[in-house]
Coordinates of N, CA, C and O in Angstrom, one line a residue:
X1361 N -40.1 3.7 90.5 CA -40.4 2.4 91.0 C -40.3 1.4 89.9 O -40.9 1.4 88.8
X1362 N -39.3 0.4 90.3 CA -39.6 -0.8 88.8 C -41.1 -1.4 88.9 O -42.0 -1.2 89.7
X1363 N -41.0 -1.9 88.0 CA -42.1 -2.3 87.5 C -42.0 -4.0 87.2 O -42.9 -4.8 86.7
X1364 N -40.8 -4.4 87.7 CA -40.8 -5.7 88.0 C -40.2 -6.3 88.7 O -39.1 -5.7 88.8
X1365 N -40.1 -7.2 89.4 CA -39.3 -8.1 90.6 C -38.2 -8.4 90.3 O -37.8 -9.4 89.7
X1366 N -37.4 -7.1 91.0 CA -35.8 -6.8 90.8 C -35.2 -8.4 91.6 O -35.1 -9.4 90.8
X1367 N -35.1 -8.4 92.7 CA -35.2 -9.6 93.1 C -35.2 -11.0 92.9 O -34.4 -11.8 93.4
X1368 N -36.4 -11.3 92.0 CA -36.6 -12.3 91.5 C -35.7 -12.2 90.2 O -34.5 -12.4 90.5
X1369 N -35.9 -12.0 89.3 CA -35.1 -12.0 87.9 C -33.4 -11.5 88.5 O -32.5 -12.1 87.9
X1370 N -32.9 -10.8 89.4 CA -31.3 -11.2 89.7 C -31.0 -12.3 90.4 O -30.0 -12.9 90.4
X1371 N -31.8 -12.5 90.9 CA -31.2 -14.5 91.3 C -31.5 -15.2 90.8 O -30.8 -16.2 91.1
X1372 N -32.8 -15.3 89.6 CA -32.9 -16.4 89.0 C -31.5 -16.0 87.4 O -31.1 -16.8 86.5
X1373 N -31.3 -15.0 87.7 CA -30.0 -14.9 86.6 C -29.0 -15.7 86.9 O -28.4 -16.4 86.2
X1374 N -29.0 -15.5 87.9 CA -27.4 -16.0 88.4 C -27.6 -17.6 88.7 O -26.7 -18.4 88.7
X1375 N -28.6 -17.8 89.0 CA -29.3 -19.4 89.4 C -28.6 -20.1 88.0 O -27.5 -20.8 87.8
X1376 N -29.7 -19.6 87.1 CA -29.7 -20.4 85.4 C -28.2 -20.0 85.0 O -27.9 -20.6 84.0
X1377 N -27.1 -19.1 85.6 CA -26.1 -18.7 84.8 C -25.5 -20.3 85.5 O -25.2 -21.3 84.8
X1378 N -25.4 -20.2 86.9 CA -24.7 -21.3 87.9 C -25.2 -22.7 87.3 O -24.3 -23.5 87.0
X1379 N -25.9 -23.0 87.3 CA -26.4 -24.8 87.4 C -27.7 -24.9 86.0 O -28.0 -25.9 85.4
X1380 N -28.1 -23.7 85.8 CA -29.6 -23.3 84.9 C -29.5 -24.1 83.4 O -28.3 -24.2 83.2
X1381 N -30.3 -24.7 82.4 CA -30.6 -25.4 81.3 C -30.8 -24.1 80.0 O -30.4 -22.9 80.1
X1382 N -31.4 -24.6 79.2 CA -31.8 -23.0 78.6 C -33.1 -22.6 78.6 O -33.4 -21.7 77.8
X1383 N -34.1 -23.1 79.3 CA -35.7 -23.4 79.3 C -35.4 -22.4 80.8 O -36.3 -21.6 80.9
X1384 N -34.7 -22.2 81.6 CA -33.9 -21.6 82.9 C -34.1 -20.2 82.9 O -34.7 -19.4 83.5
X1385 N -32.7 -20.3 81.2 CA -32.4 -18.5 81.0 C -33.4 -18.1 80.4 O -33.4 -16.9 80.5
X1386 N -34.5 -18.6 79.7 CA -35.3 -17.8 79.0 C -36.0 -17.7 80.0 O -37.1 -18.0 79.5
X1387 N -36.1 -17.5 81.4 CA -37.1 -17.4 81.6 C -36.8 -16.2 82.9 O -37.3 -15.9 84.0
X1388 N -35.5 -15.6 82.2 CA -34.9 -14.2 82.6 C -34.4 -13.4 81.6 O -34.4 -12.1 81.6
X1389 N -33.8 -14.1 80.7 CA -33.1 -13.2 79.6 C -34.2 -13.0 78.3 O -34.8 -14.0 77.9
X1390 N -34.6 -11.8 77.7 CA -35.4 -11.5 76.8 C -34.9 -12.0 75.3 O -33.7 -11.8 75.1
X1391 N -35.8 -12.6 74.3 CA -35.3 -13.1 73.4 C -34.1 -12.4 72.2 O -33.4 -12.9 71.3
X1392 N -34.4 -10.9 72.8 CA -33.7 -10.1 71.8 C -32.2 -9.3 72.7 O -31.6 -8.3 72.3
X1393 N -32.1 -10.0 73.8 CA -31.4 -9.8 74.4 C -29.9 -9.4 74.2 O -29.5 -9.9 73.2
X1394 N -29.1 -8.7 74.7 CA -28.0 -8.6 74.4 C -27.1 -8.4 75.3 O -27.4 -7.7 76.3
X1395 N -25.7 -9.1 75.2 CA -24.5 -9.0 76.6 C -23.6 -8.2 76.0 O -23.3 -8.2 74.8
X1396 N -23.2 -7.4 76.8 CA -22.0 -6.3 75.7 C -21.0 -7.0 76.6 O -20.0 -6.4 76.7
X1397 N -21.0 -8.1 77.3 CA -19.2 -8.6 77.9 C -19.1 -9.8 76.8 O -18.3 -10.7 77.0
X1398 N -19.8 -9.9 75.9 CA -19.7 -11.3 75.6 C -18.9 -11.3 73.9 O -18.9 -12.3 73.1
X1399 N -18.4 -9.8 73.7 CA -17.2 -9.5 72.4 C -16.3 -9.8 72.6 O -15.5 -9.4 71.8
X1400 N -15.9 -10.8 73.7 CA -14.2 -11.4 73.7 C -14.9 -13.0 73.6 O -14.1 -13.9 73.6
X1401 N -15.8 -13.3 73.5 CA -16.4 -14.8 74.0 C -16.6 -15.4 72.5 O -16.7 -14.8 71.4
X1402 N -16.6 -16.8 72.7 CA -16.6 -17.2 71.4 C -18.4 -16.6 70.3 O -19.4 -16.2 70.9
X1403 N -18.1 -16.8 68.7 CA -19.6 -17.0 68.4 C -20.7 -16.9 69.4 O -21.0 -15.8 69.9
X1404 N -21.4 -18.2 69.8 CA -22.2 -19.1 70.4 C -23.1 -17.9 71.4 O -24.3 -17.6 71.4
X1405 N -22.0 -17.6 72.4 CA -22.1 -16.7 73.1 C -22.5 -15.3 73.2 O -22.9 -14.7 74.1
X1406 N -22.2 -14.6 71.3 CA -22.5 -13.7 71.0 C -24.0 -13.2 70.8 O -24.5 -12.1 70.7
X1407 N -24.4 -14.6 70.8 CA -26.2 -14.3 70.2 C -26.9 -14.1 70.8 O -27.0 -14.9 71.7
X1408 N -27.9 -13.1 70.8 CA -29.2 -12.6 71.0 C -29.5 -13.7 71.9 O -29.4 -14.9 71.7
X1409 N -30.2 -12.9 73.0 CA -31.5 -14.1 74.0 C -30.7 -15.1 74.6 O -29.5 -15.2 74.7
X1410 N -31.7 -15.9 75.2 CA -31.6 -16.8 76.0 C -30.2 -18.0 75.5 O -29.4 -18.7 76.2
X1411 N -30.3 -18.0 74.3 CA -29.0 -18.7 73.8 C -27.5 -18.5 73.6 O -26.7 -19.3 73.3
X1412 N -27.3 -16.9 74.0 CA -26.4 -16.5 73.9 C -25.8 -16.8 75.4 O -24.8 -17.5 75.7
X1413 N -26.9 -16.2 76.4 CA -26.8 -16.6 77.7 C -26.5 -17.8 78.1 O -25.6 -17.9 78.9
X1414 N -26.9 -19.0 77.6 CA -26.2 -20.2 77.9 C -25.3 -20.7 77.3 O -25.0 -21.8 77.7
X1415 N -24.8 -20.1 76.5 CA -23.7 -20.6 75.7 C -22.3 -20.0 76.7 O -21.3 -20.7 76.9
X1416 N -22.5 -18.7 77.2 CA -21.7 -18.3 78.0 C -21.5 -19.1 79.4 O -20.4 -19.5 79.7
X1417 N -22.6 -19.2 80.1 CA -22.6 -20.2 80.9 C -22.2 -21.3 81.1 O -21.4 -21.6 82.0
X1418 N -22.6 -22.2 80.0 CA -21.8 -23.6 79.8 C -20.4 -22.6 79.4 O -20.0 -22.2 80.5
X1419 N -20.0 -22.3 79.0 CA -18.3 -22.1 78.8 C -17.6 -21.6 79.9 O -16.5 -21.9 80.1
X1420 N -18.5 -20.5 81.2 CA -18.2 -20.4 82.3 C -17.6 -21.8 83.5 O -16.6 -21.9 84.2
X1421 N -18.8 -22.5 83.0 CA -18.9 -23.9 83.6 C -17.9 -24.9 83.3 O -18.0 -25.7 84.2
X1422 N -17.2 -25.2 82.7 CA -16.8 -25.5 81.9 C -15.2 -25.4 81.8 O -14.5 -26.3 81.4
X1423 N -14.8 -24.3 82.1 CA -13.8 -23.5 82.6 C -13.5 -23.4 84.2 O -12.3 -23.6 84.6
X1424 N -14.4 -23.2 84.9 CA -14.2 -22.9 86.2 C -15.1 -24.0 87.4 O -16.1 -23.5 87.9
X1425 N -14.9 -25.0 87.7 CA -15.4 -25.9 88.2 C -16.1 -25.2 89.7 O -15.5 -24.3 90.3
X1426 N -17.2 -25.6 90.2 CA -17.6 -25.0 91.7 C -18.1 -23.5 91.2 O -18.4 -22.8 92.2
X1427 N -18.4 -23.0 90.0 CA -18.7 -21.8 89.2 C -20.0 -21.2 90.5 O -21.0 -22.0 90.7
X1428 N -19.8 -20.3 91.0 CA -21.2 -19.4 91.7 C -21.4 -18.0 91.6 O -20.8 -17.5 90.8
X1429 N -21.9 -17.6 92.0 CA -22.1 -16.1 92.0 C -23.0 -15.7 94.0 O -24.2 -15.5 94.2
X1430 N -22.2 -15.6 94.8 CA -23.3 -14.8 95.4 C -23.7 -13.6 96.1 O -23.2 -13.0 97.0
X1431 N -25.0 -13.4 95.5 CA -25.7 -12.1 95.4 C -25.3 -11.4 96.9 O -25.4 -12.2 97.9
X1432 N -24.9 -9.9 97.1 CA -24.7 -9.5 98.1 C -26.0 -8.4 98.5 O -26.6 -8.4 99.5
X1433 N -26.3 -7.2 97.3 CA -27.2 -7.0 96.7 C -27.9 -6.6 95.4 O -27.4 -6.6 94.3
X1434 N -29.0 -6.2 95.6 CA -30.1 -6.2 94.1 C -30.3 -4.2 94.4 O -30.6 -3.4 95.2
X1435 N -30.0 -4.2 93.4 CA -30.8 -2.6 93.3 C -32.1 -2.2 92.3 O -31.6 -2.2 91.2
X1436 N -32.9 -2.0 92.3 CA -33.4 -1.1 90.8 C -34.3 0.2 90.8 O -35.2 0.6 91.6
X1437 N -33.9 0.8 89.7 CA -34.8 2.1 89.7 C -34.9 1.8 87.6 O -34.1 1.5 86.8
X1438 N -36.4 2.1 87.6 CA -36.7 2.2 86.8 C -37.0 1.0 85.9 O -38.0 0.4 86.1
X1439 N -36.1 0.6 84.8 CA -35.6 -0.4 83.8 C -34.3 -1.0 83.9 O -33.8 -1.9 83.3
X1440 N -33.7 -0.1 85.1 CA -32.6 -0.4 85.4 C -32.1 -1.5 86.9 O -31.9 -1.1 88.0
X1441 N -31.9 -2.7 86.6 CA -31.4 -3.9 87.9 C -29.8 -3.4 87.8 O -29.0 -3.0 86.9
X1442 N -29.8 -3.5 89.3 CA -28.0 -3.4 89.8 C -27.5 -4.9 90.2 O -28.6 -4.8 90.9
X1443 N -27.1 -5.8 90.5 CA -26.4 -6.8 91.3 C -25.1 -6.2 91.6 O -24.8 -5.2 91.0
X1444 N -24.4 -6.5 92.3 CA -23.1 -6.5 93.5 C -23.2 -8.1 93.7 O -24.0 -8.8 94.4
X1445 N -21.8 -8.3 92.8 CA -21.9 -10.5 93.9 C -20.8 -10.3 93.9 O -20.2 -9.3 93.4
X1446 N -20.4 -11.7 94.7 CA -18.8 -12.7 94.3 C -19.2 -13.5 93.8 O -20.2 -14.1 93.9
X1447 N -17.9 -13.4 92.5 CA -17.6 -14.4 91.4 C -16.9 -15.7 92.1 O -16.0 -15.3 92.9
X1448 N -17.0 -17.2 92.1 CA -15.9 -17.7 92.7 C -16.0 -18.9 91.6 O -17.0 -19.0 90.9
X1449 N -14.9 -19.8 91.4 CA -14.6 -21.1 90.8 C -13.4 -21.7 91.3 O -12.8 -21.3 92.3
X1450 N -13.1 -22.5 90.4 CA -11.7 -22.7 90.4 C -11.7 -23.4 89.0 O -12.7 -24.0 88.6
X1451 N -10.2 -23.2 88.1 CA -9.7 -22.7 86.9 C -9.5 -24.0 86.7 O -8.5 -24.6 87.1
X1452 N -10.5 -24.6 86.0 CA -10.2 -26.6 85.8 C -9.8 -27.0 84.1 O -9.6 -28.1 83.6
X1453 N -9.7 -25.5 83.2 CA -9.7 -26.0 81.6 C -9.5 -24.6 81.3 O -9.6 -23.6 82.0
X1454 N -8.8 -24.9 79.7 CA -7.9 -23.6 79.2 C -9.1 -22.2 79.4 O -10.2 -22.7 79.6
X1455 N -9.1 -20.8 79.5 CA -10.0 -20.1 79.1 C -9.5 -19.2 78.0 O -8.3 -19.0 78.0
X1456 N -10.2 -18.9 77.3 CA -9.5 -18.4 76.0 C -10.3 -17.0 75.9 O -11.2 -16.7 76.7
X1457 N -9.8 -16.1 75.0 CA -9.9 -14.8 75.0 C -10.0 -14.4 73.2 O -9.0 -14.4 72.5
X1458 N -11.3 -14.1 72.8 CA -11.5 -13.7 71.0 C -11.0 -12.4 70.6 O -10.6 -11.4 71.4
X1459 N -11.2 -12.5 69.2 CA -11.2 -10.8 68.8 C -12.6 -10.6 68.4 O -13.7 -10.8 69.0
X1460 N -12.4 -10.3 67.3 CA -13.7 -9.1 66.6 C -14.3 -10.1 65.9 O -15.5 -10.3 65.9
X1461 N -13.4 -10.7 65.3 CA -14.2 -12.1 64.4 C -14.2 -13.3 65.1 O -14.8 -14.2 64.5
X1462 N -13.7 -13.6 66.5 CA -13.9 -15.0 67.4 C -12.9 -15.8 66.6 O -13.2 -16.9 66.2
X1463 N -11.3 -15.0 66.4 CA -10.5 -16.3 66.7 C -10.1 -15.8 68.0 O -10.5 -14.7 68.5
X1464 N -9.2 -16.9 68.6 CA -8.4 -17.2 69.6 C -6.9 -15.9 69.8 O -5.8 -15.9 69.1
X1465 N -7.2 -15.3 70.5 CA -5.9 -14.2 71.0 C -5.0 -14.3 72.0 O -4.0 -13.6 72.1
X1466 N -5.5 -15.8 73.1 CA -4.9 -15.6 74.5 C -5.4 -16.7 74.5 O -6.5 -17.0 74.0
X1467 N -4.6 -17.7 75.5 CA -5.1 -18.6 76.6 C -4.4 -18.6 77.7 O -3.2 -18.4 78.0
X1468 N -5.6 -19.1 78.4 CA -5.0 -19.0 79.7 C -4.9 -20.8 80.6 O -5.7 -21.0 81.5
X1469 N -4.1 -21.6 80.2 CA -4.3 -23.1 80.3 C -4.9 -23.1 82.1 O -4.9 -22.1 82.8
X1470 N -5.2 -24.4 82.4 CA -5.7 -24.4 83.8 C -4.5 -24.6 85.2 O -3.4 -25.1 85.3
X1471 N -5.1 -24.0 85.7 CA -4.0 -23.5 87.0 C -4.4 -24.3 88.0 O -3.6 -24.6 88.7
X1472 N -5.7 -24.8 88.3 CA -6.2 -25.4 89.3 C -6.8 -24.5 90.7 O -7.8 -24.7 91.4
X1473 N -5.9 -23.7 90.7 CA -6.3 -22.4 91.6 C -8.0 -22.0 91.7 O -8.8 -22.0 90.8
X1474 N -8.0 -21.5 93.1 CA -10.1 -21.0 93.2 C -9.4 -19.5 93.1 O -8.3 -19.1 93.2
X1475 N -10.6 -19.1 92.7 CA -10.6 -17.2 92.9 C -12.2 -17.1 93.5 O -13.1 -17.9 93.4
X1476 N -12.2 -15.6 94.0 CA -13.1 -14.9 94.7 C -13.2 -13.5 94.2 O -12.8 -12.7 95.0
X1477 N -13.8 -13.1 93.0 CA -14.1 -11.6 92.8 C -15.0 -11.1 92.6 O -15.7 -11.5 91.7
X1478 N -15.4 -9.8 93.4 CA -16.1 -8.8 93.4 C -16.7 -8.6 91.8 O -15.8 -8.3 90.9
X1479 N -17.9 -8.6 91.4 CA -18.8 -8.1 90.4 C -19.8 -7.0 90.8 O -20.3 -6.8 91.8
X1480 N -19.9 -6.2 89.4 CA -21.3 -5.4 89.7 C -21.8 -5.9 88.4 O -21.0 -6.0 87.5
X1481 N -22.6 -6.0 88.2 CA -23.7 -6.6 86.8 C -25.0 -5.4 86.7 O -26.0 -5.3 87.5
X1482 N -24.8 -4.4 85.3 CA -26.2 -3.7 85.0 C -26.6 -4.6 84.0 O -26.0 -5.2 83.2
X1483 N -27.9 -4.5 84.5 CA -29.1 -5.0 83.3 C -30.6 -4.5 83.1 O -31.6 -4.7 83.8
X1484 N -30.5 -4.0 82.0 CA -31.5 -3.3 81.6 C -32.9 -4.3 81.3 O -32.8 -5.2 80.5
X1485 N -34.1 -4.0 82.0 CA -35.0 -5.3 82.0 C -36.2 -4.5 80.9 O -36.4 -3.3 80.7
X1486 N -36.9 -6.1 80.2 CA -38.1 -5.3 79.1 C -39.0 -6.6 79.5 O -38.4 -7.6 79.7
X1487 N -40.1 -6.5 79.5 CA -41.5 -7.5 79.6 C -40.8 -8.8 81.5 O -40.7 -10.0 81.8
X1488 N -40.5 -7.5 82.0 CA -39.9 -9.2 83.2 C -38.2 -9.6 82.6 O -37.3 -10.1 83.4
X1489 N -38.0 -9.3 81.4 CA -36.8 -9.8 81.6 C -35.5 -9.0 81.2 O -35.7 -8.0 80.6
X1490 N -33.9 -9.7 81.6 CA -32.7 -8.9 80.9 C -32.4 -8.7 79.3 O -31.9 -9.5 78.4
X1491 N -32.9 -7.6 79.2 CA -32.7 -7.0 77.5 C -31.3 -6.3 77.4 O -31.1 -5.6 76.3
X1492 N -30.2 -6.3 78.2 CA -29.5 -5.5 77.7 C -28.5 -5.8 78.8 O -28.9 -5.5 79.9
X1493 N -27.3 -6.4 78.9 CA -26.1 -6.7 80.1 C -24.8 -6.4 80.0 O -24.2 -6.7 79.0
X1494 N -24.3 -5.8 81.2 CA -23.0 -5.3 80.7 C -22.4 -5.0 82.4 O -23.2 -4.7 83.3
X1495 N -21.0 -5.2 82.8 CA -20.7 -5.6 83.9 C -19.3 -4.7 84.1 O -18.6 -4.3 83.1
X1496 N -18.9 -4.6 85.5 CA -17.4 -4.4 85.9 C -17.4 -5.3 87.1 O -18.1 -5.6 88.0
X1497 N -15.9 -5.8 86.5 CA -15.3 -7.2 87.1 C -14.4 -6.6 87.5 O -14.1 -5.5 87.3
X1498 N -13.8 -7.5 88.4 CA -12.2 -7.3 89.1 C -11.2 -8.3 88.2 O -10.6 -9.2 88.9
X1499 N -10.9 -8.4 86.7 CA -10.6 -9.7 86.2 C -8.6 -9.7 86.3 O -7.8 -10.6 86.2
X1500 N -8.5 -8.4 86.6 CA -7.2 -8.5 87.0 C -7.1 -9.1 88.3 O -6.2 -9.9 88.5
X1501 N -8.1 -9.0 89.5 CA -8.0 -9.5 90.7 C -8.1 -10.7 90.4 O -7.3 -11.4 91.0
X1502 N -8.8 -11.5 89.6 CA -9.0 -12.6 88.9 C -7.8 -13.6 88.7 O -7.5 -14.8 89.0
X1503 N -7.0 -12.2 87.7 CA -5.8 -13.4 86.8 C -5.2 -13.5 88.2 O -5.2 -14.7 88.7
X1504 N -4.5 -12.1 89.3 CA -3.5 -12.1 89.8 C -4.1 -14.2 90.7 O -3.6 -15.3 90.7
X1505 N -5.2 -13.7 91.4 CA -5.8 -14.9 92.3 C -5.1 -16.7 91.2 O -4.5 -17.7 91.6
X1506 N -5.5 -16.3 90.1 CA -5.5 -17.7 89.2 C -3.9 -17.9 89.0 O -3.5 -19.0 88.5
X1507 N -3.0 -16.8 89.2 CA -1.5 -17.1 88.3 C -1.4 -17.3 87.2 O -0.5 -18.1 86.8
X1508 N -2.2 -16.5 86.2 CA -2.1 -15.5 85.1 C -1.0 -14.8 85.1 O -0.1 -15.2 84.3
X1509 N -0.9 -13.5 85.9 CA -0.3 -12.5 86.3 C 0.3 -12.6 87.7 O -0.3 -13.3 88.5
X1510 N 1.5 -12.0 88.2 CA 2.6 -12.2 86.9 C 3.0 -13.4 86.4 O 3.4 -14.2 87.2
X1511 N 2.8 -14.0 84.9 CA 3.0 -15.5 84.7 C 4.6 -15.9 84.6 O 5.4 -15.3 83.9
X1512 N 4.7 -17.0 85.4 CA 5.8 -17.8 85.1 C 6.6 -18.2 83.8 O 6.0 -18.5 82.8
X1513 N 7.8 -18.3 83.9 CA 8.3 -19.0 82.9 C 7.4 -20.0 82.2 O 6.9 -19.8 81.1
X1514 N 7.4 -21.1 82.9 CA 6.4 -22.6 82.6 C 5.2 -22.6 82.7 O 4.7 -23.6 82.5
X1515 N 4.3 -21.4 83.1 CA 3.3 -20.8 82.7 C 3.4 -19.9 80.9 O 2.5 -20.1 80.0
X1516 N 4.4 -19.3 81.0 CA 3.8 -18.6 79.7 C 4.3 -20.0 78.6 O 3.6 -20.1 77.7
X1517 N 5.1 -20.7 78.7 CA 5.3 -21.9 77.6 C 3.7 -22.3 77.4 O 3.1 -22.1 76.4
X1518 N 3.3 -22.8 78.5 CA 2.0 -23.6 78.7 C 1.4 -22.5 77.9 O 1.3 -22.8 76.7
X1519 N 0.9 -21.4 78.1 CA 0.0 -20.5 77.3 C 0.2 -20.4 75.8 O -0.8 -20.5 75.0
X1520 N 1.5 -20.3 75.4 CA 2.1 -20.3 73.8 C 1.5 -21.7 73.2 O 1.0 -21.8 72.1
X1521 N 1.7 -22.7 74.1 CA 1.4 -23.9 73.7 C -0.3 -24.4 73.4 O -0.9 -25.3 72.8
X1522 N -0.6 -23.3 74.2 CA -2.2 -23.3 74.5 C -3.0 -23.0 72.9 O -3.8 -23.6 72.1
X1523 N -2.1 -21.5 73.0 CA -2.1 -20.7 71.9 C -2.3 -21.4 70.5 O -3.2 -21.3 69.7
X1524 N -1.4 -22.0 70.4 CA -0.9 -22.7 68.9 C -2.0 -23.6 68.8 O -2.9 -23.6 67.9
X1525 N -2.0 -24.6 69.9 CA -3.4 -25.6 69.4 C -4.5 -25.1 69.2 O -5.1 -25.8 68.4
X1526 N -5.1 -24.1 69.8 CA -6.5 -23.3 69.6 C -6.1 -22.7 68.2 O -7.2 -22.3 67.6
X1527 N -5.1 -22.5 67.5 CA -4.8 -21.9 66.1 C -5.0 -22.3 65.3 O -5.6 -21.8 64.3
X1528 N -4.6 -23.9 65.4 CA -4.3 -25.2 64.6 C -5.7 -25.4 64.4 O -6.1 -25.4 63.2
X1529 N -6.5 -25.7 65.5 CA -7.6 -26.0 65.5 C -8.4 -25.4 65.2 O -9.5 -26.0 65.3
X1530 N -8.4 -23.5 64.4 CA -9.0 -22.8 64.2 C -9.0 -23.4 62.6 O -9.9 -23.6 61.7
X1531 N -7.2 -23.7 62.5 CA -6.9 -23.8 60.8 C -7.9 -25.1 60.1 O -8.5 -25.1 59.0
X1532 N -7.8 -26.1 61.0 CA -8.0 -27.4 60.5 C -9.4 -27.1 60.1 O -9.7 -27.5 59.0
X1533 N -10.6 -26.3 60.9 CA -12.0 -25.9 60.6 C -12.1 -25.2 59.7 O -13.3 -25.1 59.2
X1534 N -11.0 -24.4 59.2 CA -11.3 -23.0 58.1 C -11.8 -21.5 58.9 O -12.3 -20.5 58.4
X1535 N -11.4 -21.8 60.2 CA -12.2 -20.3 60.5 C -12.7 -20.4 62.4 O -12.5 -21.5 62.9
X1536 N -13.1 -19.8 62.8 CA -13.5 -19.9 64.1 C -14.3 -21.2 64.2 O -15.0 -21.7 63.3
X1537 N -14.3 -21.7 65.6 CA -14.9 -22.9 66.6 C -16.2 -21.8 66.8 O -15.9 -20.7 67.1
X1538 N -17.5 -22.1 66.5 CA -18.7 -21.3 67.0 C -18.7 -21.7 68.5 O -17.7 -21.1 68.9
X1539 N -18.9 -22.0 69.1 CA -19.2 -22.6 70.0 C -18.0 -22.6 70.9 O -18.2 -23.1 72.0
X1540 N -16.8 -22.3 70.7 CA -15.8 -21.9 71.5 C -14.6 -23.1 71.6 O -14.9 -24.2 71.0
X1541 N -13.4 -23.1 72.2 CA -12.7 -24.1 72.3 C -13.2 -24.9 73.3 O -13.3 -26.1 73.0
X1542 N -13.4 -24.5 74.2 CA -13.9 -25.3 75.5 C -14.7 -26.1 75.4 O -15.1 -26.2 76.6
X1543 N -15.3 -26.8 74.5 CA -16.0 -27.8 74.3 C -15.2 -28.7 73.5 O -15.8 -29.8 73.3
X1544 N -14.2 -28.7 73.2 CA -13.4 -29.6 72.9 C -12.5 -30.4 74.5 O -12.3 -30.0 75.6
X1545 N -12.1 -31.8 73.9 CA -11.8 -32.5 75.3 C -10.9 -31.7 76.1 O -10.2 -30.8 75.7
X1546 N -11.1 -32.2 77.0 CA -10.0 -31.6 78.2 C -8.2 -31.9 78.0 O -7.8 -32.9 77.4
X1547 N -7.6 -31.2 78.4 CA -6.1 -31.8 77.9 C -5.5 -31.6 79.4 O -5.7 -30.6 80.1
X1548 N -4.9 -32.5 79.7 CA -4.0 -32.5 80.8 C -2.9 -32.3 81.0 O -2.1 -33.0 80.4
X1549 N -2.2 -31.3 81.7 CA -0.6 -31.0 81.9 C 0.2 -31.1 83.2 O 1.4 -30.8 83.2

């Protein structure tokens, strides 16, 4: 039997991930928190707690306009929360893809296109909240939905082109954007 309101803490996750402040996520994600999807994501996103959590979020946001999640269901046994949602947005700004040190490996410039995919999200809960998150996505159902895959000619220019300025922009700083590229202005194509 959990020992806490499976329920409540998976919708208020997905609440504070969708529209939530960071006063939101802490008041689901534990301070010592950790996302194991969040090694392709910039710095920002990397960190422990409630800050890592919205760092991801706003870049979610930010990227995918109309961003939701909704819950189909909640599972839990133990320490262990299940979610099952749809992912949905639409693709309004580059999304970029890190390595090991958070430069830039991939972009994916904006397509305009919505998608709809299938998530499962585990998360391991401690005092009420997520200590520990880690997920399977459909992100190939993703790209194919966005026109990622298979990309076009004048798609993959646009990506190379993507590419080089998130480079440039890595050079001109000396080193990784903490906080990701997507906080930089919007560019129009």
């Amino acid at each position: 039997m959990a020992s806490f309101d499976a329920r409540r803490v998976g919708h208020g996750l997905f609440s504070a991930m969708r529209d939530g402040d960071l006063d939101d996520c802490a008041r689901y994600v534990h301070p010592e928190a950790a996302n194991r999807e969040a090694l392709r994501e910039p710095l920002a996103c990397r960190e422990r707690g409630p800050a890592g959590t919205y760092a991801t979020a706003r870049m979610l946001r930010a990227i995918f306009t109309g961003l939701s999640w909704e819950v189909h269901q909640i599972v839990s046994e133990g320490d262990l929360l299940v979610a099952h949602v749809t992912m949905t947005g639409r693709h309004v700004r580059t999304m970029y893809s890190y390595d090991d040190q958070a430069r830039v490996t991939v972009a994916f410039p904006p397509t305009g296109r919505s998608f709809a995919v299938t998530q499962t999200h585990w998360c391991r809960i401690r005092d009420g909240k997520v200590i520990d998150h880690w997920a399977n996505r459909d992100d190939m159902g993703m790209a194919r939905q966005l026109g990622w895959i298979p990309p076009s000619a004048p798609y993959l220019v646009r990506m190379a082109l993507a590419l080089r300025s998130a480079r440039r922009a890595e050079a001109r700083r000396g080193g990784p954007i903490p906080a990701g590229h997507h906080e930089r202005p919007a560019t129009h194509h």
